[in-house]
Tab-separated table of C-alpha atoms in Angstrom:
chain	number	residue	atom	x	y	z
A	10	MET	CA	138.900	-140.321	-37.653
A	11	ALA	CA	137.802	-143.640	-36.074
A	12	GLU	CA	138.966	-144.034	-32.377
A	13	LEU	CA	139.837	-147.957	-31.769
A	14	GLU	CA	140.855	-149.971	-29.190
A	15	ARG	CA	144.187	-151.866	-29.488
A	16	SER	CA	141.944	-155.164	-29.857
A	17	ASP	CA	140.314	-153.614	-32.810
A	18	LEU	CA	143.473	-152.387	-34.435
A	19	ALA	CA	144.885	-156.043	-33.830
A	20	LEU	CA	141.582	-157.318	-35.681
A	21	LEU	CA	141.685	-154.976	-38.360
A	22	ALA	CA	145.015	-156.106	-39.167
A	23	ARG	CA	143.974	-159.329	-39.446
A	24	THR	CA	141.136	-158.718	-42.242
A	25	PRO	CA	141.648	-159.983	-45.721
A	26	LEU	CA	142.614	-156.414	-46.661
A	27	PHE	CA	145.611	-155.976	-44.067
A	28	GLN	CA	146.589	-159.420	-43.140
A	29	GLY	CA	150.360	-160.124	-43.464
A	30	LEU	CA	151.004	-156.210	-43.949
A	31	PRO	CA	152.651	-153.594	-41.572
A	32	GLU	CA	150.338	-152.846	-38.966
A	33	THR	CA	150.849	-149.257	-39.589
A	34	LEU	CA	148.736	-149.579	-42.666
A	35	ALA	CA	145.779	-150.637	-40.599
A	36	LEU	CA	147.047	-147.952	-38.101
A	37	ARG	CA	146.803	-145.326	-40.815
A	38	ALA	CA	143.455	-146.426	-42.361
A	39	ALA	CA	141.893	-146.265	-38.749
A	40	ALA	CA	143.215	-142.953	-37.686
A	41	ASP	CA	142.207	-141.143	-41.190
A	42	ARG	CA	139.928	-138.173	-40.383
A	43	ARG	CA	137.465	-139.977	-42.970
A	44	SER	CA	137.057	-143.166	-41.741
A	45	THR	CA	134.266	-143.964	-39.437
A	46	LEU	CA	133.249	-146.187	-36.430
A	47	ALA	CA	129.598	-147.153	-36.666
A	48	GLU	CA	127.385	-148.850	-34.152
A	49	ALA	CA	124.244	-150.736	-34.533
A	50	ALA	CA	121.866	-152.304	-32.160
A	51	ARG	CA	120.628	-155.955	-32.779
A	52	GLY	CA	117.732	-155.692	-35.580
A	53	GLU	CA	119.072	-152.540	-37.038
A	54	THR	CA	119.616	-151.831	-40.672
A	55	ILE	CA	123.099	-151.269	-41.589
A	56	TYR	CA	122.894	-150.943	-45.239
A	57	THR	CA	119.671	-151.228	-47.684
A	58	PRO	CA	119.684	-151.204	-51.608
A	59	HIS	CA	118.759	-147.612	-51.252
A	60	ALA	CA	120.497	-146.132	-48.182
A	61	PHE	CA	124.548	-147.235	-48.038
A	62	SER	CA	127.698	-145.674	-48.025
A	63	ARG	CA	130.274	-146.026	-50.682
A	64	SER	CA	132.521	-147.398	-47.660
A	65	LEU	CA	134.605	-150.719	-47.289
A	66	GLY	CA	133.407	-152.076	-43.964
A	67	ALA	CA	135.122	-154.016	-41.456
A	68	VAL	CA	132.810	-156.151	-38.688
A	69	LEU	CA	134.819	-155.482	-35.480
A	70	SER	CA	132.158	-156.983	-33.048
A	71	GLY	CA	128.547	-158.539	-33.352
A	72	LYS	CA	127.148	-160.447	-36.468
A	73	VAL	CA	125.793	-158.874	-39.740
A	74	GLU	CA	123.218	-160.710	-41.623
A	75	VAL	CA	123.557	-160.330	-45.382
A	76	ARG	CA	119.911	-160.658	-47.089
A	77	LYS	CA	119.207	-160.714	-50.753
A	78	GLY	CA	115.169	-160.262	-50.784
A	79	GLU	CA	114.021	-163.762	-48.885
A	80	LEU	CA	117.302	-165.582	-49.137
A	81	ILE	CA	119.788	-165.333	-46.561
A	82	VAL	CA	123.480	-164.855	-48.234
A	83	SER	CA	125.488	-164.996	-45.297
A	84	VAL	CA	126.278	-164.268	-41.646
A	85	LEU	CA	129.573	-161.824	-41.246
A	86	GLY	CA	131.233	-162.122	-37.966
A	87	PRO	CA	134.300	-159.948	-36.358
A	88	GLY	CA	137.219	-159.875	-39.089
A	89	ASP	CA	134.855	-159.400	-42.097
A	90	LEU	CA	134.362	-157.310	-44.603
A	91	PHE	CA	131.672	-156.000	-46.155
A	92	GLY	CA	130.384	-153.351	-48.739
A	93	ALA	CA	132.842	-153.778	-51.732
A	94	ALA	CA	129.624	-153.612	-54.034
A	95	ALA	CA	129.340	-150.085	-53.380
A	96	LEU	CA	132.780	-149.163	-54.368
A	97	PHE	CA	134.376	-148.560	-57.923
A	98	ASN	CA	131.030	-148.228	-59.529
A	99	ASP	CA	128.205	-145.535	-60.346
A	100	ARG	CA	124.950	-147.713	-59.315
A	101	THR	CA	122.735	-146.005	-57.152
A	102	ASP	CA	121.510	-149.093	-55.469
A	103	TYR	CA	123.262	-151.547	-53.464
A	104	ALA	CA	123.258	-155.409	-53.779
A	105	ALA	CA	121.877	-156.461	-50.707
A	106	GLN	CA	120.686	-155.630	-47.401
A	107	LEU	CA	122.474	-156.038	-44.107
A	108	THR	CA	121.248	-155.937	-40.600
A	109	ALA	CA	122.624	-156.454	-37.198
A	110	ARG	CA	121.780	-159.919	-35.633
A	111	SER	CA	123.584	-158.600	-32.313
A	112	PRO	CA	124.803	-155.324	-31.215
A	113	CYS	CA	127.786	-154.513	-33.858
A	114	ARG	CA	130.702	-152.151	-34.477
A	115	MET	CA	131.885	-151.513	-37.606
A	116	LEU	CA	134.871	-149.718	-39.235
A	117	LEU	CA	133.898	-148.028	-42.537
A	118	LEU	CA	136.651	-146.996	-44.902
A	119	PRO	CA	135.588	-144.594	-47.700
A	120	GLN	CA	136.423	-145.479	-51.234
A	121	GLU	CA	138.965	-142.509	-51.433
A	122	LEU	CA	140.982	-143.846	-48.665
A	123	VAL	CA	140.748	-147.492	-50.004
A	124	GLU	CA	142.125	-146.108	-53.177
A	125	GLU	CA	144.981	-144.325	-51.352
A	126	LEU	CA	145.777	-147.180	-49.533
A	127	MET	CA	145.912	-149.614	-52.771
A	128	ALA	CA	148.108	-146.736	-54.147
A	129	ALA	CA	150.518	-146.551	-51.354
A	130	SER	CA	150.899	-150.420	-51.084
A	131	PRO	CA	150.420	-152.519	-53.985
A	132	THR	CA	150.231	-155.792	-52.044
A	133	LEU	CA	147.297	-154.441	-50.485
A	134	ALA	CA	145.666	-153.992	-53.855
A	135	ARG	CA	146.496	-157.263	-54.593
A	136	GLN	CA	145.172	-158.677	-51.215
A	137	TYR	CA	141.756	-156.611	-52.276
A	138	ILE	CA	141.396	-158.080	-55.666
A	139	ARG	CA	142.281	-161.740	-54.015
A	140	TYR	CA	139.312	-160.785	-51.742
A	141	LEU	CA	136.945	-159.772	-54.342
A	142	SER	CA	138.174	-163.348	-56.177
A	143	GLY	CA	137.080	-165.067	-53.205
A	144	ARG	CA	133.901	-163.529	-52.883
A	145	ILE	CA	133.074	-164.461	-56.534
A	146	ARG	CA	133.667	-168.258	-55.837
A	147	PHE	CA	131.346	-167.788	-52.535
A	148	LEU	CA	128.732	-166.341	-54.792
A	149	GLU	CA	129.162	-169.249	-57.440
A	150	GLN	CA	128.869	-171.671	-54.857
A	151	LYS	CA	125.580	-170.014	-53.191
A	152	ILE	CA	124.233	-170.005	-56.885
A	153	ASP	CA	125.088	-173.814	-57.345
A	154	SER	CA	122.955	-174.344	-54.245
A	155	LEU	CA	120.006	-172.700	-55.154
A	156	VAL	CA	120.122	-174.306	-58.699
A	157	ALA	CA	120.743	-177.762	-57.238
A	158	GLY	CA	117.137	-178.723	-57.483
A	159	THR	CA	115.474	-180.645	-54.297
A	160	ALA	CA	115.676	-179.628	-50.809
A	161	GLU	CA	118.063	-182.686	-50.193
A	162	GLU	CA	120.352	-181.751	-53.171
A	163	ARG	CA	120.420	-178.248	-52.072
A	164	LEU	CA	121.263	-179.540	-48.221
A	165	THR	CA	124.241	-181.744	-49.673
A	166	ARG	CA	125.775	-179.118	-51.570
A	167	PHE	CA	125.939	-176.685	-48.725
A	168	LEU	CA	127.268	-179.623	-46.308
A	169	ARG	CA	129.834	-180.811	-48.636
A	170	ALA	CA	131.015	-177.322	-49.197
A	171	ARG	CA	131.479	-176.569	-45.438
A	172	VAL	CA	132.391	-180.027	-43.795
A	173	ARG	CA	135.666	-179.593	-41.927
A	174	ASP	CA	137.072	-182.506	-39.848
A	175	GLY	CA	133.568	-184.272	-40.396
A	176	VAL	CA	131.481	-181.115	-38.715
A	177	VAL	CA	129.725	-178.467	-40.165
A	178	PRO	CA	129.013	-176.017	-37.421
A	179	LEU	CA	125.681	-173.844	-37.884
A	180	ASP	CA	126.033	-169.950	-37.183
A	181	CYS	CA	121.892	-169.780	-37.860
A	182	SER	CA	118.937	-171.631	-36.885
A	183	LEU	CA	117.338	-174.374	-39.202
A	184	THR	CA	114.843	-171.704	-40.104
A	185	GLY	CA	117.743	-169.513	-41.199
A	186	LEU	CA	119.257	-172.342	-42.959
A	187	ALA	CA	116.294	-173.042	-44.865
A	188	GLY	CA	116.538	-169.367	-45.928
A	189	ARG	CA	119.981	-169.639	-47.129
A	190	LEU	CA	119.013	-172.599	-49.145
A	191	ASN	CA	115.982	-170.931	-50.446
A	192	VAL	CA	113.708	-174.219	-49.495
A	193	SER	CA	110.821	-174.266	-47.075
A	194	ARG	CA	111.285	-175.017	-42.955
A	195	ALA	CA	109.549	-178.195	-43.677
A	196	SER	CA	111.112	-179.427	-46.892
A	197	LEU	CA	114.554	-178.739	-44.766
A	198	TYR	CA	113.533	-181.296	-42.184
A	199	ARG	CA	112.515	-183.882	-44.663
A	200	ALA	CA	115.879	-183.617	-46.146
A	201	LEU	CA	117.679	-183.792	-42.849
A	202	ASP	CA	115.513	-186.878	-41.888
A	203	ALA	CA	116.559	-188.575	-45.476
A	204	LEU	CA	120.319	-187.957	-44.504
A	205	GLU	CA	120.405	-189.052	-41.125
A	206	ASP	CA	118.073	-192.079	-41.984
A	207	ARG	CA	121.104	-193.327	-44.631
A	208	GLY	CA	123.769	-192.616	-41.822
A	209	ALA	CA	125.223	-189.659	-43.744
A	210	ILE	CA	124.779	-186.882	-41.123
A	211	GLN	CA	124.126	-186.596	-37.310
A	212	ARG	CA	122.485	-183.575	-35.722
A	213	GLU	CA	124.169	-182.311	-32.563
A	214	GLY	CA	122.860	-178.946	-31.287
A	215	ARG	CA	124.297	-176.173	-33.422
A	216	ALA	CA	126.222	-178.480	-35.705
A	217	ILE	CA	126.049	-181.150	-38.114
A	218	ARG	CA	128.103	-184.257	-37.843
A	219	VAL	CA	129.082	-185.843	-41.142
A	220	PRO	CA	130.575	-189.404	-40.509
A	221	ALA	CA	130.371	-190.781	-44.013
A	222	PRO	CA	131.093	-187.692	-46.315
A	223	GLU	CA	130.759	-190.372	-49.368
A	224	LEU	CA	127.166	-190.768	-48.750
A	225	LEU	CA	126.778	-186.914	-49.350
A	226	GLU	CA	128.137	-187.456	-52.901
A	227	PRO	CA	125.637	-187.137	-55.862
A	228	MET	CA	123.887	-190.767	-56.728
A	229	PRO	CA	125.335	-192.200	-60.105
């Protein structure tokens, strides 16, 4: 059983698994004797390909880096889920390495409990399937960015996919962004300079402004 604060329960209820459902379901999950509240210090490994839990995790606080080899796949924050690749299969390895980017607190829901929750609520089961579908789309976009070609092409795909109201906020350093795009830091800087020179972007600290989105479109 995980002893969660009221704010943690509210956050859990807003995760893709429980969002819009009666809060009693999130409370049931947290109160179950099989659920676990885990903590990790900055830099501590949470999951590795050969050391992981068959549990669906919810980040309650802090940031978690998801890495596949040298590639940073994503950075998770409060309210994000992880561990779905460890559920409902017999593989003895996990798909990625998860590391705490900052002190983290996480709730782990074992596969057996997730199955029981889905059996109790068909809506929750549908939301879990929707979450998995979203992850597939995310990975498709990640693959697209990796096979895009040059560093500039990879960067423009990344920016087009994430621009909102003319801004792309960065949740990592430029070194981290280079890792996500699977390009060298020098290549990333050259790509940024090229886009900035033609007026497609403006760098503003931890964000990239996109005043002319049409300049990010592929050249005919």
